[in-house]
Amino acid sequence: MGKYIVKRFVAMIATLWIITTLTFFLMHMIPGSPFNQERNTSDVVQKNLEAHYHLDQPLYAQYFLYLKSIATFDFGPSIKQPDSTVNDLLSRGFPVSLELGTVTLIVAIISGIILGIIAALFHNGIVDYVAMTLAVLGISIPNFVMAPLLIQQLAVNWEILPGAMWTSWKHMILPTVALATGPMAIIARLTRSSMLEVLTQDYIRTATAKGLTPFKIVVKHALRNALLPVVTIIGALAAGILTGSFVIEKIFAIPGMGKYFVQSINDRDYPVIMGTTVFYSAFLIFMLFVVDLAYGFLDPRIKLHKKEG
């Protein structure tokens, strides 16, 4: 296990380096600079600003300077918000985004698994058809379309829930629903198909023949194996939820990383773009690593063995 963790750690560092390198050079391939919008700025002032942020140096020099900043966990100051560093923006925005993402992931996993189990137990029945119809709708409607619809109906027309801001638990409901609908539908469909396959196994027939209740059969014997495919996609779903939350945060005026990230792209704020990209990439790569380790806990048959010979 120790050797496996070391190998995975090296692979994680290499993956993060590739993402960082691609993002850096793709970002600098876009014509212009962050100071093009400053129309009242003289050429002298603009050159001084570019020198201050090392934008007057060759591209390879900027690249190595940025690799150094990553190694020291210091992403530098924001160009458009000079009073704040990128680290300050991360410390302010990421806890909010993490809270929204965590709640969304929990809601999506629990509701998706329950919906998938119910659909599998009532296979080819009216309950199954209704559950899968809801799942198809959840997958088909993007969260940036779902969000305005929820605001229009529940916040504007019916005035049941607040439509924006982030000051109480009520403000979490609409963005959580908008973000969780798609992942919940994916988990529900995957749980249903996996559960149907597991319920046909011989050990399930044996448990049924012994007179165990359907609840015990599902919870104690079938669910654990049926969840393996679900665990496989949790890392990808976490990535989709966190990156998708950027748009949702902007729609619902949530003070998370979405506000800074979207604005930094519009402003060509290189340090903020690179800092948030590296930070989220590292977080998501770590999540995938945790998912891989979770396999061994869910299925004892999945072990790491040394190669013989």
mmCIF file of N, CA, C and O in Angstrom, residues 55-129:
data_model
loop_
_atom_site.group_PDB
_atom_site.id
_atom_site.type_symbol
_atom_site.label_atom_id
_atom_site.label_comp_id
_atom_site.label_asym_id
_atom_site.label_seq_id
_atom_site.Cartn_x
_atom_site.Cartn_y
_atom_site.Cartn_z
ATOM 1 N N LEU A 55 5.205 40.893 -16.311
ATOM 2 C CA LEU A 55 4.650 40.610 -17.627
ATOM 3 C C LEU A 55 5.541 41.130 -18.753
ATOM 4 O O LEU A 55 5.276 40.844 -19.926
ATOM 5 N N ASP A 56 6.590 41.884 -18.410
ATOM 6 C CA ASP A 56 7.521 42.369 -19.421
ATOM 7 C C ASP A 56 8.646 41.375 -19.683
ATOM 8 O O ASP A 56 9.446 41.564 -20.600
ATOM 9 N N GLN A 57 8.716 40.318 -18.893
ATOM 10 C CA GLN A 57 9.768 39.325 -19.065
ATOM 11 C C GLN A 57 9.377 38.302 -20.124
ATOM 12 O O GLN A 57 8.192 38.155 -20.462
ATOM 13 N N PRO A 58 10.359 37.577 -20.658
ATOM 14 C CA PRO A 58 10.034 36.520 -21.633
ATOM 15 C C PRO A 58 9.087 35.495 -21.032
ATOM 16 O O PRO A 58 9.031 35.310 -19.814
ATOM 17 N N LEU A 59 8.374 34.807 -21.898
ATOM 18 C CA LEU A 59 7.353 33.879 -21.439
ATOM 19 C C LEU A 59 7.940 32.755 -20.599
ATOM 20 O O LEU A 59 7.348 32.359 -19.585
ATOM 21 N N TYR A 60 9.110 32.262 -20.994
ATOM 22 C CA TYR A 60 9.702 31.172 -20.216
ATOM 23 C C TYR A 60 10.085 31.638 -18.819
ATOM 24 O O TYR A 60 9.991 30.872 -17.845
ATOM 25 N N ALA A 61 10.517 32.910 -18.685
ATOM 26 C CA ALA A 61 10.858 33.440 -17.372
ATOM 27 C C ALA A 61 9.609 33.560 -16.499
ATOM 28 O O ALA A 61 9.634 33.232 -15.302
ATOM 29 N N GLN A 62 8.503 34.027 -17.098
ATOM 30 C CA GLN A 62 7.243 34.092 -16.355
ATOM 31 C C GLN A 62 6.795 32.702 -15.923
ATOM 32 O O GLN A 62 6.277 32.521 -14.809
ATOM 33 N N TYR A 63 7.020 31.729 -16.791
ATOM 34 C CA TYR A 63 6.609 30.355 -16.479
ATOM 35 C C TYR A 63 7.371 29.814 -15.272
ATOM 36 O O TYR A 63 6.772 29.244 -14.347
ATOM 37 N N PHE A 64 8.687 29.993 -15.250
ATOM 38 C CA PHE A 64 9.478 29.481 -14.129
ATOM 39 C C PHE A 64 9.195 30.253 -12.837
ATOM 40 O O PHE A 64 9.217 29.682 -11.745
ATOM 41 N N LEU A 65 8.903 31.539 -12.971
ATOM 42 C CA LEU A 65 8.510 32.308 -11.787
ATOM 43 C C LEU A 65 7.203 31.776 -11.214
ATOM 44 O O LEU A 65 7.031 31.706 -9.982
ATOM 45 N N TYR A 66 6.302 31.395 -12.111
ATOM 46 C CA TYR A 66 5.027 30.882 -11.613
ATOM 47 C C TYR A 66 5.175 29.507 -10.988
ATOM 48 O O TYR A 66 4.534 29.207 -9.976
ATOM 49 N N LEU A 67 6.015 28.657 -11.563
ATOM 50 C CA LEU A 67 6.279 27.358 -10.945
ATOM 51 C C LEU A 67 6.872 27.539 -9.548
ATOM 52 O O LEU A 67 6.541 26.792 -8.616
ATOM 53 N N LYS A 68 7.714 28.547 -9.395
ATOM 54 C CA LYS A 68 8.291 28.837 -8.083
ATOM 55 C C LYS A 68 7.203 29.277 -7.105
ATOM 56 O O LYS A 68 7.203 28.871 -5.933
ATOM 57 N N SER A 69 6.264 30.101 -7.576
ATOM 58 C CA SER A 69 5.189 30.566 -6.693
ATOM 59 C C SER A 69 4.297 29.409 -6.259
ATOM 60 O O SER A 69 3.818 29.372 -5.124
ATOM 61 N N ILE A 70 4.077 28.432 -7.157
ATOM 62 C CA ILE A 70 3.281 27.262 -6.801
ATOM 63 C C ILE A 70 3.997 26.435 -5.748
ATOM 64 O O ILE A 70 3.390 25.958 -4.778
ATOM 65 N N ALA A 71 5.314 26.258 -5.929
ATOM 66 C CA ALA A 71 6.088 25.463 -4.979
ATOM 67 C C ALA A 71 6.091 26.082 -3.591
ATOM 68 O O ALA A 71 6.163 25.373 -2.579
ATOM 69 N N THR A 72 5.995 27.413 -3.521
ATOM 70 C CA THR A 72 5.997 28.106 -2.225
ATOM 71 C C THR A 72 4.583 28.448 -1.742
ATOM 72 O O THR A 72 4.427 29.122 -0.722
ATOM 73 N N PHE A 73 3.560 27.995 -2.494
ATOM 74 C CA PHE A 73 2.155 28.254 -2.143
ATOM 75 C C PHE A 73 1.865 29.746 -2.013
ATOM 76 O O PHE A 73 1.083 30.172 -1.171
ATOM 77 N N ASP A 74 2.506 30.539 -2.855
ATOM 78 C CA ASP A 74 2.281 31.985 -2.874
ATOM 79 C C ASP A 74 1.945 32.384 -4.305
ATOM 80 O O ASP A 74 2.823 32.481 -5.158
ATOM 81 N N PHE A 75 0.648 32.613 -4.583
ATOM 82 C CA PHE A 75 0.209 32.888 -5.945
ATOM 83 C C PHE A 75 0.300 34.370 -6.309
ATOM 84 O O PHE A 75 -0.106 34.748 -7.406
ATOM 85 N N GLY A 76 0.778 35.194 -5.398
ATOM 86 C CA GLY A 76 1.004 36.594 -5.712
ATOM 87 C C GLY A 76 -0.238 37.451 -5.604
ATOM 88 O O GLY A 76 -1.330 36.971 -5.275
ATOM 89 N N PRO A 77 -0.108 38.753 -5.913
ATOM 90 C CA PRO A 77 -1.249 39.674 -5.806
ATOM 91 C C PRO A 77 -2.154 39.594 -7.027
ATOM 92 O O PRO A 77 -1.729 39.235 -8.128
ATOM 93 N N SER A 78 -3.415 39.939 -6.813
ATOM 94 C CA SER A 78 -4.352 40.050 -7.926
ATOM 95 C C SER A 78 -4.069 41.335 -8.688
ATOM 96 O O SER A 78 -3.768 42.374 -8.099
ATOM 97 N N ILE A 79 -4.161 41.264 -10.010
ATOM 98 C CA ILE A 79 -3.898 42.447 -10.828
ATOM 99 C C ILE A 79 -5.029 43.458 -10.710
ATOM 100 O O ILE A 79 -4.792 44.669 -10.574
ATOM 101 N N LYS A 80 -6.262 42.988 -10.731
ATOM 102 C CA LYS A 80 -7.411 43.885 -10.695
ATOM 103 C C LYS A 80 -7.840 44.227 -9.269
ATOM 104 O O LYS A 80 -8.614 45.153 -9.071
ATOM 105 N N GLN A 81 -7.368 43.467 -8.281
ATOM 106 C CA GLN A 81 -7.650 43.769 -6.878
ATOM 107 C C GLN A 81 -6.310 43.829 -6.132
ATOM 108 O O GLN A 81 -5.969 42.915 -5.383
ATOM 109 N N PRO A 82 -5.537 44.883 -6.354
ATOM 110 C CA PRO A 82 -4.170 44.953 -5.820
ATOM 111 C C PRO A 82 -4.100 44.910 -4.299
ATOM 112 O O PRO A 82 -3.037 44.612 -3.738
ATOM 113 N N ASP A 83 -5.200 45.215 -3.608
ATOM 114 C CA ASP A 83 -5.193 45.160 -2.145
ATOM 115 C C ASP A 83 -5.313 43.738 -1.618
ATOM 116 O O ASP A 83 -5.183 43.523 -0.409
ATOM 117 N N SER A 84 -5.587 42.776 -2.484
ATOM 118 C CA SER A 84 -5.766 41.386 -2.069
ATOM 119 C C SER A 84 -4.839 40.485 -2.867
ATOM 120 O O SER A 84 -4.640 40.697 -4.072
ATOM 121 N N THR A 85 -4.289 39.497 -2.202
ATOM 122 C CA THR A 85 -3.514 38.478 -2.899
ATOM 123 C C THR A 85 -4.458 37.357 -3.343
ATOM 124 O O THR A 85 -5.604 37.272 -2.880
ATOM 125 N N VAL A 86 -3.963 36.503 -4.225
ATOM 126 C CA VAL A 86 -4.766 35.366 -4.661
ATOM 127 C C VAL A 86 -5.048 34.450 -3.478
ATOM 128 O O VAL A 86 -6.137 33.886 -3.357
ATOM 129 N N ASN A 87 -4.082 34.319 -2.579
ATOM 130 C CA ASN A 87 -4.298 33.506 -1.378
ATOM 131 C C ASN A 87 -5.436 34.058 -0.529
ATOM 132 O O ASN A 87 -6.218 33.293 0.061
ATOM 133 N N ASP A 88 -5.543 35.404 -0.462
ATOM 134 C CA ASP A 88 -6.642 36.026 0.288
ATOM 135 C C ASP A 88 -7.990 35.693 -0.351
ATOM 136 O O ASP A 88 -8.965 35.373 0.344
ATOM 137 N N LEU A 89 -8.040 35.759 -1.681
ATOM 138 C CA LEU A 89 -9.289 35.451 -2.380
ATOM 139 C C LEU A 89 -9.673 33.986 -2.188
ATOM 140 O O LEU A 89 -10.860 33.669 -2.008
ATOM 141 N N LEU A 90 -8.692 33.102 -2.217
ATOM 142 C CA LEU A 90 -8.968 31.681 -1.996
ATOM 143 C C LEU A 90 -9.487 31.431 -0.584
ATOM 144 O O LEU A 90 -10.424 30.662 -0.384
ATOM 145 N N SER A 91 -8.864 32.085 0.390
ATOM 146 C CA SER A 91 -9.286 31.879 1.779
ATOM 147 C C SER A 91 -10.678 32.438 2.048
ATOM 148 O O SER A 91 -11.393 31.941 2.921
ATOM 149 N N ARG A 92 -11.093 33.464 1.286
ATOM 150 C CA ARG A 92 -12.434 34.021 1.456
ATOM 151 C C ARG A 92 -13.481 33.236 0.675
ATOM 152 O O ARG A 92 -14.583 33.000 1.168
ATOM 153 N N GLY A 93 -13.159 32.846 -0.539
ATOM 154 C CA GLY A 93 -14.163 32.246 -1.407
ATOM 155 C C GLY A 93 -14.272 30.742 -1.328
ATOM 156 O O GLY A 93 -15.377 30.196 -1.441
ATOM 157 N N PHE A 94 -13.153 30.047 -1.119
ATOM 158 C CA PHE A 94 -13.202 28.584 -1.168
ATOM 159 C C PHE A 94 -14.057 27.974 -0.065
ATOM 160 O O PHE A 94 -14.782 26.994 -0.342
ATOM 161 N N PRO A 95 -14.025 28.452 1.196
ATOM 162 C CA PRO A 95 -14.912 27.844 2.202
ATOM 163 C C PRO A 95 -16.383 27.886 1.814
ATOM 164 O O PRO A 95 -17.131 26.933 2.070
ATOM 165 N N VAL A 96 -16.815 28.980 1.175
ATOM 166 C CA VAL A 96 -18.212 29.075 0.740
ATOM 167 C C VAL A 96 -18.480 28.071 -0.376
ATOM 168 O O VAL A 96 -19.488 27.351 -0.360
ATOM 169 N N SER A 97 -17.584 28.007 -1.361
ATOM 170 C CA SER A 97 -17.752 27.060 -2.461
ATOM 171 C C SER A 97 -17.696 25.621 -1.956
ATOM 172 O O SER A 97 -18.443 24.754 -2.434
ATOM 173 N N LEU A 98 -16.813 25.356 -0.994
ATOM 174 C CA LEU A 98 -16.704 24.009 -0.436
ATOM 175 C C LEU A 98 -17.978 23.623 0.307
ATOM 176 O O LEU A 98 -18.448 22.479 0.211
ATOM 177 N N GLU A 99 -18.549 24.574 1.048
ATOM 178 C CA GLU A 99 -19.797 24.299 1.761
ATOM 179 C C GLU A 99 -20.923 23.972 0.791
ATOM 180 O O GLU A 99 -21.646 22.988 0.962
ATOM 181 N N LEU A 100 -21.057 24.783 -0.252
ATOM 182 C CA LEU A 100 -22.088 24.537 -1.259
ATOM 183 C C LEU A 100 -21.845 23.204 -1.961
ATOM 184 O O LEU A 100 -22.773 22.411 -2.160
ATOM 185 N N GLY A 101 -20.595 22.931 -2.338
ATOM 186 C CA GLY A 101 -20.280 21.698 -3.032
ATOM 187 C C GLY A 101 -20.495 20.466 -2.172
ATOM 188 O O GLY A 101 -20.997 19.445 -2.652
ATOM 189 N N THR A 102 -20.128 20.563 -0.882
ATOM 190 C CA THR A 102 -20.293 19.421 0.018
ATOM 191 C C THR A 102 -21.764 19.100 0.236
ATOM 192 O O THR A 102 -22.179 17.936 0.164
ATOM 193 N N VAL A 103 -22.559 20.124 0.513
ATOM 194 C CA VAL A 103 -23.997 19.912 0.706
ATOM 195 C C VAL A 103 -24.623 19.346 -0.561
ATOM 196 O O VAL A 103 -25.443 18.411 -0.511
ATOM 197 N N THR A 104 -24.238 19.889 -1.712
ATOM 198 C CA THR A 104 -24.780 19.409 -2.982
ATOM 199 C C THR A 104 -24.420 17.950 -3.218
ATOM 200 O O THR A 104 -25.264 17.139 -3.637
ATOM 201 N N LEU A 105 -23.168 17.583 -2.956
ATOM 202 C CA LEU A 105 -22.728 16.206 -3.181
ATOM 203 C C LEU A 105 -23.453 15.237 -2.259
ATOM 204 O O LEU A 105 -23.860 14.139 -2.678
ATOM 205 N N ILE A 106 -23.629 15.625 -0.991
ATOM 206 C CA ILE A 106 -24.349 14.771 -0.044
ATOM 207 C C ILE A 106 -25.798 14.570 -0.482
ATOM 208 O O ILE A 106 -26.323 13.448 -0.489
ATOM 209 N N VAL A 107 -26.454 15.671 -0.870
ATOM 210 C CA VAL A 107 -27.848 15.582 -1.324
ATOM 211 C C VAL A 107 -27.944 14.718 -2.580
ATOM 212 O O VAL A 107 -28.838 13.862 -2.700
ATOM 213 N N ALA A 108 -27.030 14.908 -3.518
ATOM 214 C CA ALA A 108 -27.069 14.146 -4.768
ATOM 215 C C ALA A 108 -26.843 12.662 -4.522
ATOM 216 O O ALA A 108 -27.535 11.813 -5.102
ATOM 217 N N ILE A 109 -25.882 12.323 -3.653
ATOM 218 C CA ILE A 109 -25.571 10.915 -3.397
ATOM 219 C C ILE A 109 -26.724 10.220 -2.688
ATOM 220 O O ILE A 109 -27.183 9.143 -3.107
ATOM 221 N N ILE A 110 -27.206 10.827 -1.609
ATOM 222 C CA ILE A 110 -28.275 10.189 -0.819
ATOM 223 C C ILE A 110 -29.553 10.047 -1.641
ATOM 224 O O ILE A 110 -30.150 8.961 -1.721
ATOM 225 N N SER A 111 -29.991 11.135 -2.249
ATOM 226 C CA SER A 111 -31.246 11.087 -3.023
ATOM 227 C C SER A 111 -31.099 10.200 -4.247
ATOM 228 O O SER A 111 -32.035 9.462 -4.613
ATOM 229 N N GLY A 112 -29.938 10.234 -4.911
ATOM 230 C CA GLY A 112 -29.730 9.399 -6.090
ATOM 231 C C GLY A 112 -29.720 7.918 -5.762
ATOM 232 O O GLY A 112 -30.311 7.108 -6.488
ATOM 233 N N ILE A 113 -29.056 7.543 -4.656
ATOM 234 C CA ILE A 113 -29.017 6.135 -4.252
ATOM 235 C C ILE A 113 -30.408 5.645 -3.872
ATOM 236 O O ILE A 113 -30.835 4.553 -4.281
ATOM 237 N N ILE A 114 -31.131 6.439 -3.091
ATOM 238 C CA ILE A 114 -32.493 6.040 -2.690
ATOM 239 C C ILE A 114 -33.393 5.886 -3.903
ATOM 240 O O ILE A 114 -34.139 4.906 -4.044
ATOM 241 N N LEU A 115 -33.322 6.849 -4.824
ATOM 242 C CA LEU A 115 -34.155 6.789 -6.024
ATOM 243 C C LEU A 115 -33.796 5.579 -6.881
ATOM 244 O O LEU A 115 -34.678 4.890 -7.416
ATOM 245 N N GLY A 116 -32.493 5.287 -6.992
ATOM 246 C CA GLY A 116 -32.056 4.144 -7.779
ATOM 247 C C GLY A 116 -32.477 2.817 -7.166
ATOM 248 O O GLY A 116 -32.878 1.884 -7.887
ATOM 249 N N ILE A 117 -32.397 2.707 -5.834
ATOM 250 C CA ILE A 117 -32.822 1.473 -5.156
ATOM 251 C C ILE A 117 -34.315 1.239 -5.333
ATOM 252 O O ILE A 117 -34.759 0.125 -5.636
ATOM 253 N N ILE A 118 -35.100 2.292 -5.149
ATOM 254 C CA ILE A 118 -36.556 2.168 -5.301
ATOM 255 C C ILE A 118 -36.909 1.748 -6.728
ATOM 256 O O ILE A 118 -37.762 0.868 -6.950
ATOM 257 N N ALA A 119 -36.236 2.354 -7.708
ATOM 258 C CA ALA A 119 -36.506 2.005 -9.099
ATOM 259 C C ALA A 119 -36.138 0.550 -9.380
ATOM 260 O O ALA A 119 -36.849 -0.149 -10.120
ATOM 261 N N ALA A 120 -35.038 0.065 -8.781
ATOM 262 C CA ALA A 120 -34.625 -1.328 -9.000
ATOM 263 C C ALA A 120 -35.581 -2.307 -8.340
ATOM 264 O O ALA A 120 -35.898 -3.359 -8.911
ATOM 265 N N LEU A 121 -36.045 -1.980 -7.139
ATOM 266 C CA LEU A 121 -36.952 -2.889 -6.428
ATOM 267 C C LEU A 121 -38.312 -2.978 -7.112
ATOM 268 O O LEU A 121 -38.993 -4.009 -7.012
ATOM 269 N N PHE A 122 -38.722 -1.919 -7.782
ATOM 270 C CA PHE A 122 -40.005 -1.914 -8.501
ATOM 271 C C PHE A 122 -39.741 -1.905 -10.013
ATOM 272 O O PHE A 122 -40.358 -1.139 -10.757
ATOM 273 N N HIS A 123 -38.814 -2.756 -10.427
ATOM 274 C CA HIS A 123 -38.380 -2.807 -11.821
ATOM 275 C C HIS A 123 -39.555 -3.016 -12.778
ATOM 276 O O HIS A 123 -40.407 -3.891 -12.563
ATOM 277 N N ASN A 124 -39.595 -2.183 -13.829
ATOM 278 C CA ASN A 124 -40.642 -2.234 -14.860
ATOM 279 C C ASN A 124 -42.033 -1.907 -14.311
ATOM 280 O O ASN A 124 -43.049 -2.247 -14.938
ATOM 281 N N GLY A 125 -42.070 -1.255 -13.162
ATOM 282 C CA GLY A 125 -43.337 -0.796 -12.611
ATOM 283 C C GLY A 125 -43.499 0.702 -12.787
ATOM 284 O O GLY A 125 -42.613 1.402 -13.288
ATOM 285 N N ILE A 126 -44.617 1.218 -12.342
ATOM 286 C CA ILE A 126 -44.895 2.645 -12.495
ATOM 287 C C ILE A 126 -43.894 3.484 -11.724
ATOM 288 O O ILE A 126 -43.475 4.560 -12.174
ATOM 289 N N VAL A 127 -43.471 2.982 -10.555
ATOM 290 C CA VAL A 127 -42.483 3.714 -9.755
ATOM 291 C C VAL A 127 -41.159 3.802 -10.499
ATOM 292 O O VAL A 127 -40.491 4.849 -10.512
ATOM 293 N N ASP A 128 -40.761 2.708 -11.136
ATOM 294 C CA ASP A 128 -39.520 2.679 -11.905
ATOM 295 C C ASP A 128 -39.583 3.671 -13.057
ATOM 296 O O ASP A 128 -38.643 4.441 -13.291
ATOM 297 N N TYR A 129 -40.691 3.685 -13.780
ATOM 298 C CA TYR A 129 -40.827 4.588 -14.920
ATOM 299 C C TYR A 129 -40.801 6.053 -14.486
ATOM 300 O O TYR A 129 -40.161 6.897 -15.134
#
